[in-house]
Short mmCIF file of C-alpha atoms in Angstrom, two decimals:
data_model
loop_
_atom_site.label_atom_id
_atom_site.label_comp_id
_atom_site.label_asym_id
_atom_site.label_seq_id
_atom_site.Cartn_x
_atom_site.Cartn_y
_atom_site.Cartn_z
CA UNK N 1 11.17 -116.34 -11.12
CA UNK N 2 10.86 -112.80 -9.38
CA UNK N 3 10.84 -109.30 -11.58
CA UNK N 4 13.27 -107.28 -11.09
CA UNK N 5 13.57 -103.09 -11.57
CA UNK N 6 13.73 -102.12 -15.11
CA UNK N 7 11.95 -105.48 -16.53
CA UNK N 8 9.07 -105.21 -18.92
CA UNK N 9 6.30 -107.56 -18.37
CA UNK N 10 2.88 -107.83 -20.33
CA UNK N 11 0.03 -108.48 -17.68
CA UNK N 12 -3.70 -108.35 -17.59
CA UNK N 13 -4.65 -105.60 -15.02
CA UNK N 14 -7.44 -107.30 -12.23
CA UNK N 15 -9.05 -104.62 -10.05
CA UNK N 16 -8.19 -101.54 -8.61
CA UNK N 17 -5.94 -101.22 -5.20
CA UNK N 18 -6.41 -98.49 -2.82
CA UNK N 19 -3.86 -95.55 -3.48
CA UNK N 20 -4.44 -95.12 -7.15
CA UNK N 21 -2.61 -98.63 -8.90
CA UNK N 22 -4.03 -101.48 -10.07
CA UNK N 23 -3.43 -105.05 -9.31
CA UNK N 24 -2.06 -107.60 -11.82
CA UNK N 25 -0.20 -110.68 -11.46
CA UNK N 26 2.97 -112.08 -13.33
CA UNK N 27 4.07 -115.46 -12.51
CA UNK N 28 2.34 -115.65 -9.52
CA UNK N 29 3.54 -112.73 -8.50
CA UNK N 30 1.56 -109.36 -7.46
CA UNK N 31 1.85 -106.42 -9.49
CA UNK N 32 0.92 -102.92 -8.51
CA UNK N 33 0.35 -101.21 -11.93
CA UNK N 34 0.20 -97.21 -12.77
CA UNK N 35 -1.88 -95.78 -15.81
CA UNK N 36 -3.97 -98.82 -16.51
CA UNK N 37 -7.56 -99.86 -15.96
CA UNK N 38 -9.16 -103.19 -14.85
CA UNK N 39 -9.56 -105.35 -18.17
CA UNK N 40 -7.12 -104.23 -20.06
CA UNK N 41 -3.77 -105.66 -21.03
CA UNK N 42 -0.56 -103.46 -21.04
CA UNK N 43 3.07 -103.81 -20.88
CA UNK N 44 4.48 -102.25 -17.59
CA UNK N 45 8.31 -101.77 -16.57
CA UNK N 46 8.76 -103.10 -13.03
CA UNK N 47 9.96 -99.65 -10.99
CA UNK N 48 10.20 -101.31 -7.40
CA UNK N 49 10.45 -104.83 -6.33
CA UNK N 50 9.80 -105.89 -2.79
CA UNK N 51 9.12 -109.34 -1.03
CA UNK N 52 5.86 -109.33 -1.86
CA UNK N 53 4.96 -106.80 -4.25
CA UNK N 54 6.33 -105.19 -7.27
CA UNK N 55 5.67 -101.92 -8.66
CA UNK N 56 5.20 -100.62 -12.36
CA UNK N 57 4.18 -97.84 -14.63
CA UNK N 58 2.42 -98.77 -17.84
CA UNK N 59 4.11 -98.47 -21.21
CA UNK N 60 2.25 -99.33 -23.96
CA UNK N 61 -1.69 -100.51 -23.88
CA UNK N 62 -1.73 -103.54 -25.56
CA UNK N 63 -5.66 -103.78 -25.41
CA UNK N 64 -7.50 -101.14 -24.31
CA UNK N 65 -10.42 -100.64 -22.21
CA UNK N 66 -13.04 -98.72 -23.54
CA UNK N 67 -13.29 -96.20 -20.95
CA UNK N 68 -9.50 -94.96 -21.67
CA UNK N 69 -9.42 -91.66 -22.37
CA UNK N 70 -6.85 -88.86 -22.61
CA UNK N 71 -5.24 -88.00 -19.57
CA UNK N 72 -5.83 -84.28 -18.22
CA UNK N 73 -2.33 -82.85 -18.25
CA UNK N 74 1.19 -84.70 -16.78
CA UNK N 75 -0.95 -87.69 -14.70
CA UNK N 76 1.72 -87.23 -11.87
CA UNK N 77 0.97 -84.19 -11.12
CA UNK N 78 -0.79 -84.12 -7.46
CA UNK N 79 -4.58 -84.96 -8.11
CA UNK N 80 -4.90 -86.83 -11.77
CA UNK N 81 -3.63 -90.47 -11.25
CA UNK N 82 -7.41 -91.30 -12.27
CA UNK N 83 -7.30 -88.85 -15.01
CA UNK N 84 -6.74 -91.17 -17.71
CA UNK N 85 -10.03 -92.97 -17.00
CA UNK N 86 -13.63 -91.94 -17.99
CA UNK N 87 -15.45 -90.25 -14.98
CA UNK N 88 -18.09 -92.89 -14.76
CA UNK N 89 -16.07 -95.83 -14.49
CA UNK N 90 -14.06 -93.73 -11.93
CA UNK N 91 -16.83 -93.59 -9.92
CA UNK N 92 -17.48 -97.36 -10.03
CA UNK N 93 -14.02 -98.23 -8.93
CA UNK N 94 -14.40 -96.24 -6.29
CA UNK N 95 -17.35 -98.35 -5.15
CA UNK N 96 -15.18 -101.24 -5.52
CA UNK N 97 -12.12 -100.11 -3.33
CA UNK N 98 -14.74 -99.09 -0.74
CA UNK N 99 -16.38 -102.62 -0.54
CA UNK N 100 -12.84 -104.06 -1.25
CA UNK N 101 -11.49 -102.91 2.05
CA UNK N 102 -14.44 -104.15 4.06
CA UNK N 103 -13.97 -107.39 2.94
CA UNK N 104 -10.48 -107.72 2.98
CA UNK N 105 -9.48 -105.77 5.59
CA UNK N 106 -12.44 -105.39 7.85
CA UNK N 107 -13.80 -109.07 7.37
CA UNK N 108 -17.12 -107.35 6.37
CA UNK N 109 -19.80 -108.96 4.22
CA UNK N 110 -20.87 -106.08 2.20
CA UNK N 111 -23.24 -107.84 -0.65
CA UNK N 112 -24.54 -105.06 -2.46
CA UNK N 113 -22.37 -102.80 -5.21
CA UNK N 114 -21.32 -99.53 -2.97
CA UNK N 115 -23.61 -96.06 -4.55
CA UNK N 116 -20.83 -93.24 -4.80
CA UNK N 117 -22.12 -89.91 -5.59
CA UNK N 118 -20.61 -88.04 -8.32
CA UNK N 119 -18.70 -84.59 -8.45
CA UNK N 120 -18.38 -81.95 -11.14
CA UNK N 121 -14.39 -82.78 -12.38
CA UNK N 122 -13.54 -79.45 -12.91
CA UNK N 123 -12.96 -76.24 -10.80
CA UNK N 124 -14.17 -78.25 -7.55
CA UNK N 125 -11.66 -77.90 -5.28
CA UNK N 126 -12.04 -75.31 -2.23
CA UNK N 127 -8.61 -75.70 -0.42
CA UNK N 128 -5.02 -76.46 -1.76
CA UNK N 129 -1.26 -76.20 -0.68
CA UNK N 130 0.94 -75.16 -3.20
CA UNK N 131 4.78 -75.37 -2.92
CA UNK N 132 7.29 -72.31 -4.55
CA UNK N 133 10.08 -72.56 -6.34
CA UNK N 134 11.92 -69.49 -7.79
CA UNK N 135 8.78 -67.37 -7.10
CA UNK N 136 6.44 -70.27 -9.30
CA UNK N 137 4.07 -71.69 -7.04
CA UNK N 138 2.64 -75.37 -8.11
CA UNK N 139 2.24 -79.31 -6.77
CA UNK N 140 4.52 -81.64 -6.67
CA UNK N 141 4.35 -84.78 -8.79
CA UNK N 142 3.16 -87.75 -7.08
CA UNK N 143 6.11 -89.19 -5.32
CA UNK N 144 8.77 -86.47 -5.80
CA UNK N 145 9.76 -82.92 -5.00
CA UNK N 146 9.25 -81.94 -8.99
CA UNK N 147 7.36 -78.91 -9.15
CA UNK N 148 4.36 -79.44 -11.85
CA UNK N 149 1.87 -76.58 -13.02
CA UNK N 150 -1.32 -77.04 -11.01
CA UNK N 151 -3.63 -75.45 -13.57
CA UNK N 152 -3.26 -78.12 -16.01
CA UNK N 153 -4.93 -80.60 -13.18
CA UNK N 154 -8.37 -78.61 -13.76
CA UNK N 155 -9.12 -79.05 -10.06
CA UNK N 156 -9.12 -75.85 -9.17
CA UNK N 157 -10.62 -72.43 -10.54
CA UNK N 158 -8.26 -70.41 -13.14
CA UNK N 159 -9.27 -67.51 -10.75
CA UNK N 160 -7.85 -69.17 -7.82
CA UNK N 161 -4.47 -70.52 -9.22
CA UNK N 162 -4.39 -66.77 -10.52
CA UNK N 163 -4.79 -65.10 -6.75
CA UNK N 164 -1.87 -67.33 -5.54
CA UNK N 165 0.57 -66.50 -8.34
CA UNK N 166 -0.51 -63.03 -7.75
CA UNK N 167 0.37 -62.87 -4.30
CA UNK N 168 3.85 -64.79 -4.63
CA UNK N 169 4.53 -62.45 -7.26
CA UNK N 170 3.77 -59.41 -5.43
CA UNK N 171 5.56 -60.46 -2.22
CA UNK N 172 8.55 -61.59 -4.45
CA UNK N 173 8.66 -57.54 -5.85
CA UNK N 174 8.72 -56.57 -2.45
CA UNK N 175 11.84 -59.26 -1.61
CA UNK N 176 9.68 -61.60 0.44
CA UNK N 177 10.27 -65.49 -0.82
CA UNK N 178 7.62 -67.32 -0.24
CA UNK N 179 7.97 -71.45 0.71
CA UNK N 180 4.81 -72.40 0.43
CA UNK N 181 0.68 -71.47 0.06
CA UNK N 182 -1.90 -72.68 1.54
CA UNK N 183 -5.21 -71.62 -0.10
CA UNK N 184 -8.87 -71.27 1.15
CA UNK N 185 -11.83 -70.01 -0.34
CA UNK N 186 -15.90 -70.19 -0.16
CA UNK N 187 -18.09 -72.49 -2.50
CA UNK N 188 -19.19 -69.38 -4.45
CA UNK N 189 -15.33 -68.46 -4.96
CA UNK N 190 -15.83 -64.65 -3.77
CA UNK N 191 -13.95 -64.96 -0.98
CA UNK N 192 -10.73 -66.07 -0.68
CA UNK N 193 -7.66 -66.05 2.04
CA UNK N 194 -3.75 -67.58 2.07
CA UNK N 195 -1.49 -68.59 4.50
CA UNK N 196 2.00 -68.63 3.94
CA UNK N 197 5.56 -69.92 4.95
CA UNK N 198 7.92 -67.67 4.37
CA UNK N 199 11.76 -67.14 4.59
CA UNK N 200 12.28 -63.74 6.68
CA UNK N 201 10.26 -61.07 7.80
CA UNK N 202 8.85 -58.40 5.59
CA UNK N 203 10.59 -55.30 4.64
CA UNK N 204 7.84 -52.90 5.48
CA UNK N 205 4.45 -52.81 7.34
CA UNK N 206 2.02 -52.77 4.60
CA UNK N 207 4.22 -55.54 2.54
CA UNK N 208 1.49 -57.84 3.14
CA UNK N 209 -1.69 -55.65 2.17
CA UNK N 210 0.00 -55.13 -1.09
CA UNK N 211 -0.27 -58.29 -1.58
CA UNK N 212 -4.07 -58.61 -0.79
CA UNK N 213 -4.85 -56.08 -3.15
CA UNK N 214 -2.78 -57.58 -5.88
CA UNK N 215 -4.40 -60.88 -5.47
CA UNK N 216 -8.21 -59.62 -4.48
CA UNK N 217 -8.15 -61.43 -1.12
CA UNK N 218 -10.02 -61.21 1.67
CA UNK N 219 -6.67 -61.67 3.67
CA UNK N 220 -3.57 -63.60 4.32
CA UNK N 221 -1.84 -64.94 7.43
CA UNK N 222 2.05 -65.82 6.85
CA UNK N 223 4.59 -67.28 9.25
CA UNK N 224 8.53 -66.93 8.77
CA UNK N 225 11.14 -69.64 9.52
CA UNK N 226 11.99 -67.58 12.34
CA UNK N 227 8.10 -68.59 13.62
CA UNK N 228 7.25 -65.05 13.46
CA UNK N 229 3.13 -64.47 12.62
CA UNK N 230 1.88 -62.10 10.52
CA UNK N 231 -1.93 -61.42 9.78
CA UNK N 232 -3.20 -59.08 7.38
CA UNK N 233 -6.57 -58.11 6.20
CA UNK N 234 -9.35 -59.95 7.50
CA UNK N 235 -8.02 -63.68 6.85
CA UNK N 236 -11.86 -65.51 7.29
CA UNK N 237 -13.31 -67.25 4.20
CA UNK N 238 -17.34 -68.08 5.17
CA UNK N 239 -20.20 -69.53 3.58
CA UNK N 240 -24.07 -69.38 4.52
CA UNK N 241 -25.31 -71.95 6.50
CA UNK N 242 -28.07 -72.44 3.61
CA UNK N 243 -25.60 -73.13 1.09
CA UNK N 244 -24.07 -75.74 3.39
CA UNK N 245 -27.06 -77.45 4.46
CA UNK N 246 -29.54 -77.55 1.27
CA UNK N 247 -31.35 -74.58 2.34
CA UNK N 248 -32.72 -76.58 5.93
CA UNK N 249 -31.84 -73.30 7.61
CA UNK N 250 -31.74 -69.74 6.85
CA UNK N 251 -29.44 -67.91 9.23
CA UNK N 252 -25.53 -68.01 10.11
CA UNK N 253 -22.27 -68.71 8.41
CA UNK N 254 -19.57 -70.86 9.04
CA UNK N 255 -16.11 -69.24 9.16
CA UNK N 256 -12.44 -70.46 8.89
CA UNK N 257 -8.93 -69.16 8.30
CA UNK N 258 -7.05 -71.25 5.42
CA UNK N 259 -4.97 -73.23 8.11
CA UNK N 260 -8.21 -74.80 9.62
CA UNK N 261 -9.37 -77.74 8.17
CA UNK N 262 -12.06 -78.39 6.15
CA UNK N 263 -13.98 -80.12 3.03
CA UNK N 264 -12.36 -79.40 -0.37
CA UNK N 265 -14.86 -80.30 -2.61
CA UNK N 266 -17.39 -77.10 -3.22
CA UNK N 267 -19.91 -79.56 -5.48
CA UNK N 268 -20.63 -82.25 -3.14
CA UNK N 269 -20.09 -80.61 0.31
CA UNK N 270 -24.30 -79.60 0.76
CA UNK N 271 -24.45 -83.35 -0.11
CA UNK N 272 -22.12 -84.76 2.17
CA UNK N 273 -23.35 -82.78 5.14
CA UNK N 274 -27.23 -83.34 4.70
CA UNK N 275 -26.52 -86.78 4.44
CA UNK N 276 -24.66 -86.56 7.96
CA UNK N 277 -27.70 -85.01 8.91
CA UNK N 278 -29.93 -87.24 7.84
CA UNK N 279 -28.04 -89.84 9.48
CA UNK N 280 -28.09 -88.15 13.23
CA UNK N 281 -30.87 -89.55 15.19
CA UNK N 282 -32.84 -87.38 17.75
CA UNK N 283 -30.60 -86.92 20.95
CA UNK N 284 -27.83 -86.44 22.67
CA UNK N 285 -25.11 -85.96 19.64
CA UNK N 286 -21.16 -85.95 20.40
CA UNK N 287 -19.36 -84.22 17.29
CA UNK N 288 -15.64 -86.14 17.54
CA UNK N 289 -13.17 -84.34 15.12
CA UNK N 290 -15.26 -81.23 14.94
CA UNK N 291 -12.80 -79.04 12.81
CA UNK N 292 -14.40 -75.54 12.37
CA UNK N 293 -17.88 -76.90 12.91
CA UNK N 294 -19.30 -78.20 9.99
CA UNK N 295 -21.57 -81.02 11.13
CA UNK N 296 -22.37 -79.76 14.73
CA UNK N 297 -22.83 -76.00 13.70
CA UNK N 298 -25.10 -77.33 10.86
CA UNK N 299 -27.15 -79.88 13.27
CA UNK N 300 -27.67 -76.68 15.56
CA UNK N 301 -28.62 -74.50 13.03
CA UNK N 302 -31.00 -76.91 11.67
CA UNK N 303 -32.74 -77.61 15.54
CA UNK N 304 -30.39 -80.09 17.01
CA UNK N 305 -29.86 -79.67 20.66
CA UNK N 306 -27.60 -81.45 23.34
CA UNK N 307 -24.97 -81.17 20.82
CA UNK N 308 -20.80 -81.36 21.96
CA UNK N 309 -18.41 -80.73 19.38
CA UNK N 310 -15.05 -81.60 20.11
CA UNK N 311 -11.67 -80.09 18.66
CA UNK N 312 -8.08 -80.48 19.62
CA UNK N 313 -6.51 -78.05 17.14
CA UNK N 314 -6.09 -74.86 17.94
CA UNK N 315 -7.12 -73.03 14.68
CA UNK N 316 -9.79 -74.89 14.08
CA UNK N 317 -10.85 -75.15 17.98
CA UNK N 318 -10.54 -70.93 17.62
CA UNK N 319 -12.55 -71.19 14.48
CA UNK N 320 -15.01 -73.85 15.93
CA UNK N 321 -15.44 -71.53 18.90
CA UNK N 322 -16.71 -68.66 17.17
CA UNK N 323 -19.08 -70.66 14.77
CA UNK N 324 -20.66 -72.17 17.41
CA UNK N 325 -21.37 -69.23 19.82
CA UNK N 326 -24.98 -68.74 18.53
CA UNK N 327 -26.17 -71.49 19.14
CA UNK N 328 -24.73 -71.38 22.80
CA UNK N 329 -27.80 -72.79 23.98
CA UNK N 330 -27.44 -76.07 21.91
CA UNK N 331 -23.89 -76.65 21.46
CA UNK N 332 -21.18 -77.17 23.69
CA UNK N 333 -17.48 -76.84 22.25
CA UNK N 334 -14.70 -78.65 24.07
CA UNK N 335 -11.27 -77.66 23.00
CA UNK N 336 -9.28 -81.13 23.53
CA UNK N 337 -8.31 -84.25 22.15
CA UNK N 338 -10.64 -86.81 21.20
CA UNK N 339 -8.51 -89.28 23.12
CA UNK N 340 -8.63 -87.21 26.16
CA UNK N 341 -12.20 -86.41 26.20
CA UNK N 342 -12.63 -90.08 25.58
CA UNK N 343 -10.85 -90.89 28.76
CA UNK N 344 -13.55 -89.22 30.89
CA UNK N 345 -16.70 -91.60 31.71
CA UNK N 346 -20.08 -90.07 30.45
CA UNK N 347 -22.46 -89.58 32.49
CA UNK N 348 -25.23 -91.13 29.90
CA UNK N 349 -24.50 -92.87 26.83
CA UNK N 350 -25.17 -90.03 23.42
CA UNK N 351 -27.99 -91.32 21.28
CA UNK N 352 -25.43 -90.56 18.09
CA UNK N 353 -21.33 -90.48 18.12
CA UNK N 354 -20.13 -88.51 14.62
CA UNK N 355 -16.60 -89.23 13.25
CA UNK N 356 -14.61 -87.33 11.06
CA UNK N 357 -11.11 -88.72 11.85
CA UNK N 358 -7.62 -87.80 9.49
CA UNK N 359 -6.49 -90.37 7.08
CA UNK N 360 -4.75 -92.29 9.62
CA UNK N 361 -8.06 -93.22 11.13
CA UNK N 362 -9.11 -93.84 14.61
CA UNK N 363 -6.44 -94.29 17.31
CA UNK N 364 -6.73 -97.72 19.44
CA UNK N 365 -8.02 -95.91 22.41
CA UNK N 366 -10.54 -93.66 20.58
CA UNK N 367 -11.69 -96.72 18.68
CA UNK N 368 -12.04 -98.51 21.59
CA UNK N 369 -13.68 -96.13 23.98
CA UNK N 370 -16.39 -95.14 20.93
CA UNK N 371 -17.19 -98.90 20.54
CA UNK N 372 -17.52 -98.80 24.73
CA UNK N 373 -19.47 -95.52 24.55
CA UNK N 374 -23.22 -96.97 24.70
CA UNK N 375 -24.03 -94.99 21.52
CA UNK N 376 -27.18 -95.57 19.93
CA UNK N 377 -25.87 -94.48 16.46
CA UNK N 378 -22.01 -93.67 14.97
CA UNK N 379 -21.97 -92.31 11.97
CA UNK N 380 -18.53 -92.58 10.50
CA UNK N 381 -16.84 -89.72 7.65
CA UNK N 382 -13.73 -91.21 6.32
CA UNK N 383 -11.22 -90.22 3.90
CA UNK N 384 -10.22 -93.65 3.55
CA UNK N 385 -11.55 -96.73 3.20
CA UNK N 386 -8.75 -98.75 4.17
CA UNK N 387 -8.52 -97.59 7.92
CA UNK N 388 -11.99 -96.89 8.10
CA UNK N 389 -12.54 -100.77 7.57
CA UNK N 390 -9.94 -101.22 10.15
CA UNK N 391 -12.34 -99.05 12.46
CA UNK N 392 -15.49 -100.47 11.25
CA UNK N 393 -13.87 -104.10 12.12
CA UNK N 394 -13.70 -102.64 15.92
CA UNK N 395 -17.07 -101.13 16.17
CA UNK N 396 -18.73 -104.80 15.24
CA UNK N 397 -16.67 -106.54 17.55
CA UNK N 398 -17.96 -103.76 20.20
CA UNK N 399 -21.33 -104.93 19.57
CA UNK N 400 -22.67 -102.49 16.59
CA UNK N 401 -23.86 -103.55 13.12
CA UNK N 402 -23.32 -101.80 9.82
CA UNK N 403 -26.49 -100.10 8.42
CA UNK N 404 -25.56 -97.88 5.45
CA UNK N 405 -22.24 -97.44 3.50
CA UNK N 406 -22.05 -94.88 0.48
CA UNK N 407 -19.23 -92.91 -1.07
CA UNK N 408 -18.89 -89.25 -2.06
CA UNK N 409 -16.50 -88.24 -4.78
CA UNK N 410 -14.69 -85.49 -3.03
CA UNK N 411 -11.83 -85.94 -4.63
CA UNK N 412 -12.48 -86.79 -8.84
CA UNK N 413 -9.64 -87.95 -10.86
CA UNK N 414 -7.93 -89.35 -8.02
CA UNK N 415 -7.97 -92.66 -6.37
CA UNK N 416 -9.41 -91.47 -2.93
CA UNK N 417 -13.20 -91.21 -2.06
CA UNK N 418 -15.14 -89.98 0.94
CA UNK N 419 -17.04 -92.82 2.57
CA UNK N 420 -20.02 -92.20 4.74
CA UNK N 421 -21.10 -95.29 7.19
CA UNK N 422 -23.76 -95.78 9.75
CA UNK N 423 -23.45 -97.87 12.82
CA UNK N 424 -25.92 -98.50 15.33
CA UNK N 425 -25.74 -100.60 18.46
#
């Protein structure tokens, strides 16, 4: 008999599912249970029932795991779905999630446990988006538009949240309504910039300068509901390339605006960057979805040459050009969509293709073209194990083999994990 919303069921939790819930079964029916840990027996209330699966929330733990701990504040507040699980177990579960995705979705046998590099749990986050209501910035609770206190999640430094609150308050005092805020800061946390979506034009020319001073920012950008854009101060944060590459290069910096995509974990960013550098073989390299140039510029700064960086986003592309300029003899920038770039045949197959696509993974056109590229090695960075596993299957069908696979816990206390896979022709 199928479960129904509101029904309470007692179940034994089996294993993690991508997305944050845990898999259990009740009378042969699959339940995805929030707030549980594999091995636990829990009572859960069904919140939604679909044709093949039902969703439930833990209301009572009958047989707790030894890895259960008190959650960090409100578990539903963005970025804390795993906070009730001891951190060492979180890392283990994320390895299982990667392995399951490759086995089930990619149909790729992975024999060994996937190593996942752990992170600091507190203050690791360098980028965040806040929603603002009645002058109060915060995160949305999972699956809702209810605002919750970002400070309780401990992902951000207190000083980072202070800066956002002070900037919003300073603008509100001048009659400027802020709707959302994007925060970007550097590894050292001594530079912060914001992008704000605001309701109307500022009442005076120095309104944003006052907010910058109040919040201790290097600068900010803002866009109104009428699509008018403003920039004040120097709204750019930067990191020395030496900090990003574990000291492999002494010169240069990587700069970006707050709206440009950049990896957000200050604790593991150097480890991820150097892992990509170590995965690239000598020879021509194409970096697709290059962003502001984290991997391409780091490769060039550490002695690589024959590098092409491809980025289609206008903002990230602008930062990429600036970051690549000191290495113009080794690094070429192409501001284009990946699909448009790959539609043109290569004059020669590159030694490496580095890809770091959005959460949705590769489009069919991009995936097929990469598989046909003839590249000796493909280095794939992904923030979503299921879409990466899907794309990996395409690469294997195109004549590649998986030579290494590991995780980086860029998102502690969440179900998300960054994965680095290396494929050879």
